[in-house]
Amino acid sequence: MFIAGFPAGAWGTNCYLVAPAAGEECVIVDPGHEATQGVEDLVREHGLKPVAVVLTHGHIDHVASVMPVCGAKGIPAWIHPEDRYMLADPEKALGRSLGQQLMGSITVGEPDDVRELKDGSVLELAGLEFTVDHAPGHTRGSVTFRTPTRNDIPPVFFSGDLLFAGSIGRTDLPGGDSEAMMASLARVCLPLDDATVVLSGHGGQTTIGRERATNPYLQQAAGAFGAPAFPRRGM
């Protein structure tokens, strides 16, 4: 599997391009603020053909470039129904005062083809499989995407703003819920194999095993829900 990514725009939101290999069709994860040029550069450099955009949630720092990336190119954008409204009204998701500060001249709206994600569904896109897990807490419609283990290659977990290296996403914006965040960490993250590679919405790469051993929020979730808090091998 081929994955290329870069931190985009003012908020350093990670945008990823995922393909079976260079030179093939790809899926774009979270094209955020000022991500269009970075996407175009990677597409050209690696000979990729975007066929879908998938969104971990609807905050503007993760979706600001959906319109230009999808455009009139026949590229669908996938988002959870509870966050879909943010595509057209991102200020509502941030709170009016914060939204007005951050929006600036960003053009928002829905692309021509918007498709809704469902918990537990498996997306088959660009020759890849992504399992969708609804993970509310950061927003009501937050989701994660994970790939299966194949040929002894560890799965990859696109965690959005659910789980970061050493931390988690904030819960103080409209739609945030700290109790729901803890429940999502326990239900979505803790069952994953330690070798699972975590590619989050902000910051560097990590693994589930590393976070299970060192992330205080994941350990808190484990304690609260009676899930394993310590590193393990296999499932």
Coordinates of N, CA and C in Angstrom, one line a residue:
M1 N 0.8 -1.2 0.0 CA 0.0 0.0 0.0 C 0.9 1.3 0.0
F2 N 0.5 2.2 -0.8 CA 1.2 3.5 -0.9 C 0.4 4.6 -0.1
I3 N 1.1 5.3 0.8 CA 0.5 6.4 1.5 C 1.5 7.6 1.5
A4 N 1.0 8.7 1.1 CA 1.7 10.0 1.1 C 0.9 11.0 1.8
G5 N 1.5 11.8 2.7 CA 0.7 12.8 3.4 C 1.5 14.1 3.7
F6 N 0.8 15.1 4.1 CA 1.5 16.4 4.4 C 0.5 17.2 5.3
P7 N 1.1 18.0 6.2 CA 0.3 18.9 7.0 C -0.1 20.1 6.2
A8 N -1.4 20.4 6.2 CA -2.0 21.4 5.3 C -2.4 22.6 6.1
G9 N -2.1 23.8 5.5 CA -2.7 25.1 6.0 C -2.4 25.5 7.4
A10 N -3.1 26.5 7.8 CA -2.9 27.2 9.1 C -2.9 26.3 10.3
W11 N -3.7 25.2 10.2 CA -3.8 24.4 11.4 C -3.0 23.1 11.3
G12 N -2.2 22.9 10.2 CA -1.3 21.8 10.1 C -2.1 20.5 10.1
T13 N -3.2 20.4 9.4 CA -4.1 19.2 9.4 C -3.5 18.2 8.4
N14 N -3.3 17.0 8.8 CA -2.7 16.0 8.0 C -3.7 15.6 6.9
C15 N -3.3 15.7 5.6 CA -4.0 15.2 4.5 C -3.2 14.0 3.9
Y16 N -3.9 12.9 3.6 CA -3.3 11.7 3.2 C -3.8 11.3 1.8
L17 N -3.0 10.7 1.0 CA -3.4 10.1 -0.3 C -3.0 8.6 -0.2
V18 N -3.9 7.8 -0.4 CA -3.8 6.3 -0.2 C -4.1 5.6 -1.5
A19 N -3.2 4.7 -1.9 CA -3.4 3.9 -3.1 C -2.8 2.5 -2.9
P20 N -3.2 1.6 -3.8 CA -2.5 0.3 -3.7 C -1.0 0.4 -4.0
A21 N -0.7 1.3 -4.9 CA 0.7 1.5 -5.3 C 0.8 2.8 -6.0
A22 N 2.0 3.4 -6.2 CA 2.2 4.6 -7.0 C 1.7 4.3 -8.4
G23 N 1.2 5.3 -9.1 CA 0.7 5.1 -10.4 C -0.7 4.6 -10.5
E24 N -1.4 4.5 -9.4 CA -2.8 3.9 -9.5 C -3.8 4.9 -8.9
E25 N -5.0 4.4 -8.8 CA -6.1 5.2 -8.3 C -5.8 5.4 -6.8
C26 N -6.3 6.6 -6.2 CA -6.1 6.8 -4.8 C -7.3 7.4 -4.2
V27 N -7.3 7.3 -2.8 CA -8.3 8.0 -2.0 C -7.6 9.1 -1.2
I28 N -8.3 10.2 -1.1 CA -7.8 11.4 -0.3 C -8.5 11.5 1.0
V29 N -7.7 11.5 2.1 CA -8.3 11.6 3.4 C -8.1 13.0 3.9
D30 N -9.2 13.7 4.2 CA -9.2 15.0 4.9 C -8.4 16.1 4.1
P31 N -8.9 16.5 3.0 CA -8.2 17.6 2.3 C -8.7 18.9 3.0
G32 N -7.8 19.4 3.9 CA -8.2 20.6 4.7 C -7.8 21.9 4.1
H33 N -7.5 22.9 5.0 CA -7.2 24.2 4.6 C -6.0 24.3 3.8
E34 N -6.1 24.9 2.6 CA -5.0 25.1 1.7 C -4.3 23.7 1.3
A35 N -5.1 22.7 1.1 CA -4.5 21.4 0.8 C -4.5 21.1 -0.7
T36 N -5.2 22.0 -1.5 CA -5.3 21.7 -2.9 C -4.0 21.5 -3.6
Q37 N -3.1 22.5 -3.4 CA -1.8 22.4 -4.1 C -1.0 21.2 -3.7
G38 N -1.0 20.9 -2.4 CA -0.3 19.7 -2.0 C -0.8 18.4 -2.6
V39 N -2.2 18.3 -2.7 CA -2.8 17.2 -3.3 C -2.4 17.1 -4.8
E40 N -2.4 18.2 -5.5 CA -2.1 18.2 -6.9 C -0.6 17.8 -7.1
D41 N 0.3 18.3 -6.2 CA 1.7 18.0 -6.3 C 1.9 16.5 -6.1
L42 N 1.3 15.9 -5.1 CA 1.5 14.4 -4.9 C 0.9 13.6 -6.0
V43 N -0.3 14.0 -6.5 CA -0.9 13.3 -7.6 C 0.0 13.3 -8.8
R44 N 0.6 14.4 -9.1 CA 1.5 14.5 -10.3 C 2.8 13.8 -10.1
E45 N 3.4 13.9 -8.9 CA 4.7 13.3 -8.6 C 4.6 11.8 -8.6
H46 N 3.5 11.2 -8.2 CA 3.4 9.8 -8.0 C 2.4 9.1 -9.1
G47 N 1.9 9.9 -10.0 CA 1.1 9.4 -11.0 C -0.2 8.8 -10.5
L48 N -0.8 9.5 -9.6 CA -2.1 9.0 -8.9 C -3.3 9.5 -9.6
K49 N -4.4 8.8 -9.4 CA -5.7 9.3 -9.9 C -6.7 9.3 -8.8
P50 N -7.1 10.4 -8.2 CA -8.1 10.5 -7.2 C -9.4 10.0 -7.6
V51 N -10.0 9.1 -6.8 CA -11.4 8.6 -7.1 C -12.4 8.9 -6.0
A52 N -11.9 9.3 -4.8 CA -12.8 9.5 -3.7 C -12.1 10.4 -2.6
V53 N -12.9 11.1 -1.9 CA -12.5 11.8 -0.7 C -13.2 11.3 0.5
V54 N -12.5 10.9 1.5 CA -13.2 10.5 2.8 C -12.8 11.4 3.9
L55 N -13.8 11.7 4.7 CA -13.6 12.8 5.8 C -13.8 12.2 7.1
T56 N -12.9 12.4 8.0 CA -13.0 11.9 9.4 C -14.0 12.7 10.2
H57 N -14.2 13.9 9.9 CA -15.3 14.8 10.5 C -15.4 16.0 9.7
G58 N -16.3 16.9 10.1 CA -16.6 18.1 9.3 C -16.0 19.4 9.6
H59 N -15.1 19.4 10.6 CA -14.4 20.7 10.9 C -13.7 21.3 9.7
I60 N -13.7 22.6 9.6 CA -13.2 23.3 8.5 C -11.7 23.0 8.2
D61 N -11.0 22.7 9.2 CA -9.5 22.4 9.0 C -9.3 21.1 8.3
H62 N -10.4 20.3 8.3 CA -10.3 18.9 7.6 C -11.1 18.9 6.3
V63 N -11.9 19.9 6.0 CA -12.8 19.8 4.8 C -12.7 21.0 3.9
A64 N -11.8 22.0 4.2 CA -11.8 23.3 3.5 C -11.5 23.1 2.0
S65 N -10.8 22.1 1.6 CA -10.4 21.9 0.2 C -11.3 20.9 -0.5
V66 N -12.4 20.4 0.1 CA -13.2 19.4 -0.5 C -13.8 20.0 -1.9
M67 N -14.2 21.2 -1.9 CA -14.8 21.7 -3.1 C -13.8 21.7 -4.2
P68 N -12.7 22.4 -4.1 CA -11.7 22.4 -5.2 C -11.2 21.0 -5.6
V69 N -11.0 20.1 -4.6 CA -10.5 18.8 -4.9 C -11.5 17.9 -5.6
C70 N -12.8 18.0 -5.2 CA -13.8 17.2 -5.9 C -14.3 17.9 -7.2
G71 N -14.6 19.2 -7.0 CA -15.0 20.1 -8.1 C -16.0 19.4 -9.0
A72 N -15.8 19.5 -10.3 CA -16.7 18.9 -11.3 C -15.9 17.7 -11.9
K73 N -15.2 17.0 -11.0 CA -14.3 15.9 -11.5 C -14.9 14.5 -11.3
G74 N -16.2 14.5 -10.8 CA -16.8 13.2 -10.6 C -16.2 12.5 -9.4
I75 N -15.6 13.2 -8.5 CA -15.0 12.6 -7.3 C -16.0 12.7 -6.1
P76 N -16.5 11.7 -5.5 CA -17.5 11.8 -4.4 C -16.7 12.1 -3.1
A77 N -17.4 12.7 -2.2 CA -16.9 13.0 -0.9 C -17.8 12.2 0.1
W78 N -17.2 11.5 1.0 CA -17.9 10.6 2.0 C -17.7 11.3 3.4
I79 N -18.9 11.4 4.1 CA -18.9 12.0 5.4 C -20.0 11.4 6.2
H80 N -19.9 11.4 7.5 CA -21.0 10.9 8.4 C -22.1 11.9 8.3
P81 N -23.4 11.4 8.3 CA -24.5 12.3 8.2 C -24.6 13.3 9.3
E82 N -24.1 13.0 10.5 CA -24.2 14.0 11.6 C -23.3 15.2 11.5
D83 N -22.3 15.0 10.6 CA -21.4 16.2 10.3 C -21.6 16.8 8.9
R84 N -22.5 16.3 8.2 CA -22.6 16.7 6.8 C -23.0 18.2 6.8
Y85 N -23.8 18.7 7.7 CA -24.1 20.1 7.7 C -22.9 21.1 7.7
M86 N -21.8 20.6 8.3 CA -20.6 21.4 8.4 C -20.0 21.8 7.1
L87 N -20.3 21.0 6.0 CA -19.7 21.3 4.7 C -20.2 22.7 4.2
A88 N -21.5 23.0 4.5 CA -22.1 24.2 4.1 C -22.1 25.3 5.1
D89 N -22.0 24.9 6.4 CA -22.1 25.9 7.5 C -21.1 25.6 8.6
P90 N -19.8 25.7 8.3 CA -18.8 25.4 9.2 C -18.7 26.3 10.5
E91 N -19.2 27.5 10.4 CA -19.2 28.4 11.5 C -20.1 27.8 12.6
K92 N -21.2 27.1 12.3 CA -22.1 26.6 13.2 C -21.4 25.5 14.1
A93 N -20.4 24.8 13.4 CA -19.7 23.7 14.1 C -18.7 24.2 15.1
L94 N -18.2 25.5 14.8 CA -17.1 26.0 15.6 C -17.6 27.0 16.7
G95 N -18.8 27.4 16.6 CA -19.3 28.6 17.4 C -19.1 29.8 16.6
R96 N -20.0 30.7 16.6 CA -20.0 31.9 15.8 C -18.7 32.7 15.9
S97 N -18.3 33.0 17.1 CA -17.2 33.9 17.3 C -15.9 33.3 16.8
L98 N -15.6 32.0 17.1 CA -14.4 31.4 16.6 C -14.5 31.1 15.1
G99 N -15.7 30.8 14.6 CA -15.9 30.5 13.2 C -15.6 31.8 12.4
Q100 N -16.0 32.9 12.8 CA -15.8 34.1 12.1 C -14.3 34.5 12.0
Q101 N -13.5 34.1 13.1 CA -12.1 34.4 13.1 C -11.4 33.5 12.1
L102 N -11.8 32.2 12.0 CA -11.1 31.2 11.2 C -11.5 31.1 9.8
M103 N -12.7 31.5 9.5 CA -13.2 31.3 8.1 C -12.5 32.1 7.0
G104 N -12.3 33.4 7.3 CA -11.6 34.2 6.3 C -12.3 34.2 5.0
S105 N -11.5 33.9 3.9 CA -12.1 33.8 2.6 C -12.3 32.4 2.1
I106 N -12.4 31.4 3.0 CA -12.6 30.1 2.6 C -13.9 29.9 1.9
T107 N -13.9 29.3 0.8 CA -15.2 29.0 0.1 C -15.7 27.6 0.5
V108 N -17.0 27.6 1.0 CA -17.5 26.3 1.5 C -18.7 25.9 0.7
G109 N -19.2 24.7 1.0 CA -20.3 24.2 0.3 C -20.1 22.7 0.0
E110 N -21.2 22.1 -0.4 CA -21.1 20.6 -0.7 C -20.7 20.4 -2.2
P111 N -19.8 19.5 -2.4 CA -19.5 19.1 -3.8 C -20.8 18.4 -4.4
D112 N -20.7 18.2 -5.7 CA -21.9 17.6 -6.4 C -22.3 16.2 -5.9
D113 N -21.3 15.4 -5.4 CA -21.6 14.1 -5.0 C -21.1 13.9 -3.6
V114 N -22.1 13.9 -2.7 CA -21.8 13.6 -1.2 C -22.5 12.3 -0.8
R115 N -21.7 11.4 -0.2 CA -22.2 10.2 0.2 C -22.0 10.0 1.7
E116 N -22.9 9.3 2.4 CA -22.9 9.3 3.8 C -22.3 8.0 4.3
L117 N -21.5 8.1 5.4 CA -20.8 7.0 6.0 C -21.7 6.3 7.1
K118 N -21.6 5.0 7.2 CA -22.3 4.3 8.2 C -21.3 3.5 9.1
D119 N -21.6 3.4 10.4 CA -20.8 2.7 11.3 C -20.7 1.2 10.9
G120 N -19.4 0.7 10.9 CA -19.2 -0.7 10.6 C -19.2 -1.0 9.1
S121 N -19.5 -0.1 8.2 CA -19.5 -0.3 6.8 C -18.1 -0.5 6.3
V122 N -17.9 -1.2 5.2 CA -16.6 -1.3 4.5 C -16.7 -0.7 3.2
L123 N -15.8 0.4 3.0 CA -15.7 1.0 1.7 C -14.7 0.4 0.9
E124 N -15.1 0.0 -0.4 CA -14.1 -0.5 -1.3 C -13.9 0.6 -2.4
L125 N -12.7 1.2 -2.2 CA -12.4 2.4 -3.1 C -10.9 2.2 -3.6
A126 N -10.7 2.5 -4.8 CA -9.4 2.5 -5.4 C -8.7 1.1 -5.2
G127 N -9.4 0.0 -5.1 CA -8.8 -1.3 -4.9 C -8.4 -1.5 -3.5
L128 N -8.9 -0.7 -2.5 CA -8.6 -0.8 -1.1 C -9.8 -1.0 -0.3
E129 N -9.7 -1.4 0.9 CA -10.8 -1.6 1.8 C -10.6 -0.7 3.1
F130 N -11.6 0.0 3.4 CA -11.6 0.8 4.6 C -12.8 0.5 5.5
T131 N -12.6 0.1 6.7 CA -13.7 -0.1 7.6 C -14.0 1.2 8.4
V132 N -15.2 1.6 8.4 CA -15.6 2.8 9.0 C -16.1 2.5 10.4
D133 N -15.6 3.3 11.4 CA -16.1 3.2 12.8 C -16.5 4.6 13.2
H134 N -17.8 4.7 13.6 CA -18.3 5.9 14.1 C -17.7 6.2 15.5
A135 N -17.1 7.4 15.7 CA -16.3 7.6 16.9 C -16.7 9.0 17.5
P136 N -17.9 9.3 17.9 CA -18.3 10.6 18.4 C -17.5 11.0 19.6
G137 N -17.4 12.3 19.9 CA -16.6 12.8 21.0 C -16.0 14.2 20.6
H138 N -15.2 14.2 19.5 CA -14.7 15.4 19.0 C -15.8 16.2 18.3
T139 N -16.6 15.5 17.4 CA -17.8 15.9 16.9 C -18.8 14.8 16.9
R140 N -20.1 15.0 16.7 CA -21.1 14.0 16.7 C -20.9 13.0 15.6
G141 N -20.3 13.5 14.5 CA -20.2 12.6 13.3 C -18.8 12.2 13.0
S142 N -17.9 12.2 14.0 CA -16.5 11.8 13.8 C -16.5 10.3 13.5
V143 N -15.6 10.0 12.5 CA -15.4 8.5 12.2 C -13.9 8.3 12.1
T144 N -13.5 7.0 12.1 CA -12.2 6.6 11.7 C -12.2 5.6 10.6
F145 N -11.1 5.4 9.9 CA -11.0 4.5 8.8 C -9.8 3.5 9.1
R146 N -10.0 2.2 8.9 CA -8.9 1.3 9.2 C -8.8 0.3 8.0
T147 N -7.6 -0.1 7.7 CA -7.4 -1.1 6.6 C -7.2 -2.4 7.3
P148 N -7.4 -3.5 6.5 CA -7.2 -4.8 7.1 C -5.8 -5.2 7.1
T149 N -5.4 -6.2 7.9 CA -4.1 -6.8 7.8 C -4.0 -7.7 6.6
R150 N -2.9 -7.5 5.8 CA -2.8 -8.4 4.7 C -1.3 -8.7 4.4
N151 N -1.0 -9.9 4.2 CA 0.4 -10.3 3.9 C 1.4 -9.9 5.0
D152 N 0.9 -10.0 6.2 CA 1.7 -9.6 7.4 C 2.0 -8.1 7.4
I153 N 1.3 -7.3 6.6 CA 1.5 -5.8 6.7 C 0.5 -5.3 7.7
P154 N 1.0 -4.6 8.8 CA 0.1 -4.1 9.8 C -1.0 -3.2 9.3
P155 N -2.2 -3.2 9.9 CA -3.2 -2.3 9.4 C -2.9 -0.9 9.7
V156 N -3.5 0.0 9.0 CA -3.4 1.4 9.1 C -4.7 2.0 9.6
F157 N -4.6 2.9 10.6 CA -5.7 3.4 11.3 C -5.7 5.0 11.1
F158 N -6.6 5.5 10.3 CA -6.8 6.9 10.1 C -7.7 7.4 11.2
S159 N -7.1 8.0 12.3 CA -7.9 8.3 13.5 C -8.5 9.7 13.5
G160 N -8.3 10.5 12.5 CA -8.8 11.9 12.6 C -8.4 12.6 13.8
D161 N -9.4 13.2 14.5 CA -9.1 13.9 15.7 C -9.6 13.2 16.9
L162 N -9.7 11.8 16.8 CA -10.0 11.0 17.9 C -8.8 10.7 18.8
L163 N -7.7 10.3 18.1 CA -6.5 9.9 18.8 C -5.3 10.5 18.2
F164 N -4.4 11.1 19.0 CA -3.1 11.7 18.5 C -2.0 10.9 19.3
A165 N -0.8 11.2 18.8 CA 0.4 10.6 19.6 C 0.4 11.4 20.9
G166 N 0.2 10.7 22.0 CA 0.2 11.2 23.3 C -1.0 12.1 23.7
S167 N -2.0 12.2 22.9 CA -3.1 13.0 23.3 C -4.4 12.6 22.5
I168 N -5.4 13.4 22.6 CA -6.7 13.2 21.9 C -7.2 14.5 21.4
G169 N -8.3 14.5 20.6 CA -8.9 15.7 20.1 C -9.7 16.4 21.2
R170 N -9.9 17.7 21.0 CA -10.6 18.5 22.0 C -12.1 18.2 21.9
T171 N -12.8 18.5 23.0 CA -14.2 18.2 23.2 C -15.0 19.4 23.6
D172 N -14.4 20.6 23.5 CA -15.0 21.8 24.0 C -15.7 22.7 22.9
L173 N -15.7 22.2 21.7 CA -16.4 22.9 20.6 C -17.9 22.3 20.5
P174 N -18.8 23.0 19.8 CA -20.1 22.5 19.6 C -20.1 21.1 19.1
G175 N -20.9 20.2 19.7 CA -20.9 18.8 19.3 C -19.9 17.9 20.0
G176 N -19.0 18.6 20.8 CA -18.0 17.8 21.5 C -18.6 17.2 22.8
D177 N -18.1 16.1 23.2 CA -18.6 15.4 24.4 C -17.5 14.5 25.0
S178 N -17.0 14.9 26.2 CA -15.9 14.2 26.8 C -16.2 12.7 27.1
E179 N -17.4 12.5 27.6 CA -17.8 11.1 27.9 C -17.9 10.3 26.6
A180 N -18.5 10.8 25.6 CA -18.5 10.1 24.3 C -17.1 9.9 23.8
M181 N -16.2 10.8 24.0 CA -14.8 10.6 23.5 C -14.2 9.4 24.2
M182 N -14.4 9.3 25.5 CA -13.8 8.2 26.3 C -14.4 6.9 25.8
A183 N -15.7 6.9 25.6 CA -16.3 5.7 25.1 C -15.8 5.3 23.7
S184 N -15.6 6.3 22.8 CA -15.1 6.0 21.5 C -13.7 5.4 21.6
L185 N -12.8 6.0 22.4 CA -11.5 5.5 22.6 C -11.5 4.1 23.0
A186 N -12.4 3.7 23.9 CA -12.4 2.3 24.4 C -13.0 1.4 23.3
R187 N -14.0 1.8 22.7 CA -14.7 0.9 21.7 C -13.9 0.8 20.4
V188 N -13.3 1.9 19.9 CA -12.7 1.9 18.6 C -11.2 1.6 18.6
C189 N -10.5 2.2 19.6 CA -9.1 2.1 19.6 C -8.5 0.9 20.3
L190 N -9.0 0.7 21.5 CA -8.4 -0.4 22.4 C -8.5 -1.8 21.8
P191 N -9.5 -2.2 21.0 CA -9.5 -3.5 20.5 C -8.5 -3.7 19.3
L192 N -7.9 -2.7 18.8 CA -6.9 -2.8 17.7 C -5.6 -3.4 18.2
D193 N -5.0 -4.1 17.2 CA -3.7 -4.8 17.5 C -2.6 -3.7 17.8
D194 N -1.7 -4.1 18.6 CA -0.6 -3.1 19.0 C 0.2 -2.6 17.8
A195 N 0.3 -3.5 16.7 CA 1.1 -3.1 15.6 C 0.4 -2.1 14.6
T196 N -0.9 -1.9 14.9 CA -1.6 -1.0 14.0 C -1.0 0.4 14.0
V197 N -0.7 0.9 12.8 CA -0.1 2.2 12.5 C -1.2 3.3 12.6
V198 N -1.0 4.3 13.4 CA -2.0 5.3 13.6 C -1.5 6.6 12.9
L199 N -2.3 7.0 11.9 CA -2.1 8.2 11.2 C -3.2 9.2 11.5
S200 N -2.9 10.2 12.3 CA -3.9 11.0 12.9 C -4.1 12.3 12.1
G201 N -5.1 13.1 12.6 CA -5.4 14.4 11.9 C -4.4 15.4 12.1
H202 N -3.6 15.3 13.2 CA -2.6 16.3 13.5 C -1.4 15.6 14.2
G203 N -0.2 16.1 13.9 CA 1.0 15.5 14.5 C 1.5 14.3 13.8
G204 N 2.5 13.6 14.5 CA 3.2 12.5 13.8 C 2.6 11.2 14.0
Q205 N 3.2 10.2 13.3 CA 2.7 8.8 13.3 C 3.0 8.2 14.6
T206 N 2.2 7.2 15.0 CA 2.4 6.4 16.2 C 1.8 5.0 15.9
T207 N 1.7 4.2 17.0 CA 1.1 2.9 16.9 C 0.1 2.8 18.1
I208 N -0.8 1.8 17.9 CA -1.7 1.6 19.0 C -1.0 1.1 20.3
G209 N 0.0 0.2 20.0 CA 0.8 -0.3 21.2 C 1.5 0.8 21.9
R210 N 2.1 1.8 21.2 CA 2.7 2.9 21.9 C 1.7 3.7 22.7
E211 N 0.6 4.0 22.1 CA -0.4 4.8 22.8 C -1.1 4.0 23.9
R212 N -1.2 2.7 23.8 CA -1.8 1.9 24.9 C -0.8 2.0 26.1
A213 N 0.5 2.1 25.9 CA 1.4 2.1 26.9 C 1.7 3.5 27.5
T214 N 1.5 4.5 26.7 CA 1.9 5.9 27.2 C 0.9 6.9 27.2
N215 N -0.2 6.8 26.4 CA -1.2 7.8 26.3 C -2.1 7.8 27.5
P216 N -2.1 8.9 28.3 CA -2.9 8.9 29.5 C -4.4 8.8 29.3
Y217 N -4.9 9.4 28.2 CA -6.3 9.4 27.8 C -6.8 8.0 27.4
L218 N -5.9 7.3 26.7 CA -6.3 5.9 26.3 C -6.3 5.0 27.5
Q219 N -5.4 5.2 28.4 CA -5.3 4.5 29.7 C -6.5 4.8 30.5
Q220 N -6.9 6.1 30.6 CA -8.1 6.4 31.3 C -9.4 5.8 30.7
A221 N -9.5 5.7 29.4 CA -10.6 5.0 28.8 C -10.6 3.6 29.1
A222 N -9.4 3.0 29.1 CA -9.3 1.5 29.4 C -9.8 1.3 30.9
G223 N -9.4 2.1 31.8 CA -9.8 2.0 33.2 C -11.3 2.2 33.3
A224 N -11.9 3.1 32.6 CA -13.3 3.4 32.8 C -14.2 2.4 32.2
F225 N -13.7 1.7 31.2 CA -14.6 0.7 30.5 C -14.1 -0.7 30.6
G226 N -13.1 -0.9 31.5 CA -12.6 -2.3 31.8 C -11.9 -2.9 30.6
A227 N -11.3 -2.1 29.7 CA -10.6 -2.7 28.6 C -9.1 -2.8 28.9
P228 N -8.4 -3.6 28.1 CA -6.9 -3.8 28.4 C -6.2 -2.5 28.3
A229 N -5.4 -2.1 29.3 CA -4.6 -0.9 29.3 C -3.1 -1.1 28.9
F230 N -2.7 -2.3 28.8 CA -1.3 -2.6 28.7 C -1.0 -3.2 27.3
P231 N 0.3 -3.0 26.8 CA 0.6 -3.5 25.5 C 0.4 -5.0 25.4
R232 N 0.1 -5.4 24.2 CA -0.2 -6.8 24.0 C 0.3 -7.1 22.5
R233 N 0.4 -8.4 22.2 CA 0.8 -8.9 20.9 C -0.4 -9.6 20.3
G234 N -0.7 -9.3 19.0 CA -1.8 -10.0 18.4 C -3.1 -9.5 18.9
M235 N -4.2 -10.2 18.5 CA -5.5 -9.8 18.9 C -6.0 -10.7 20.1

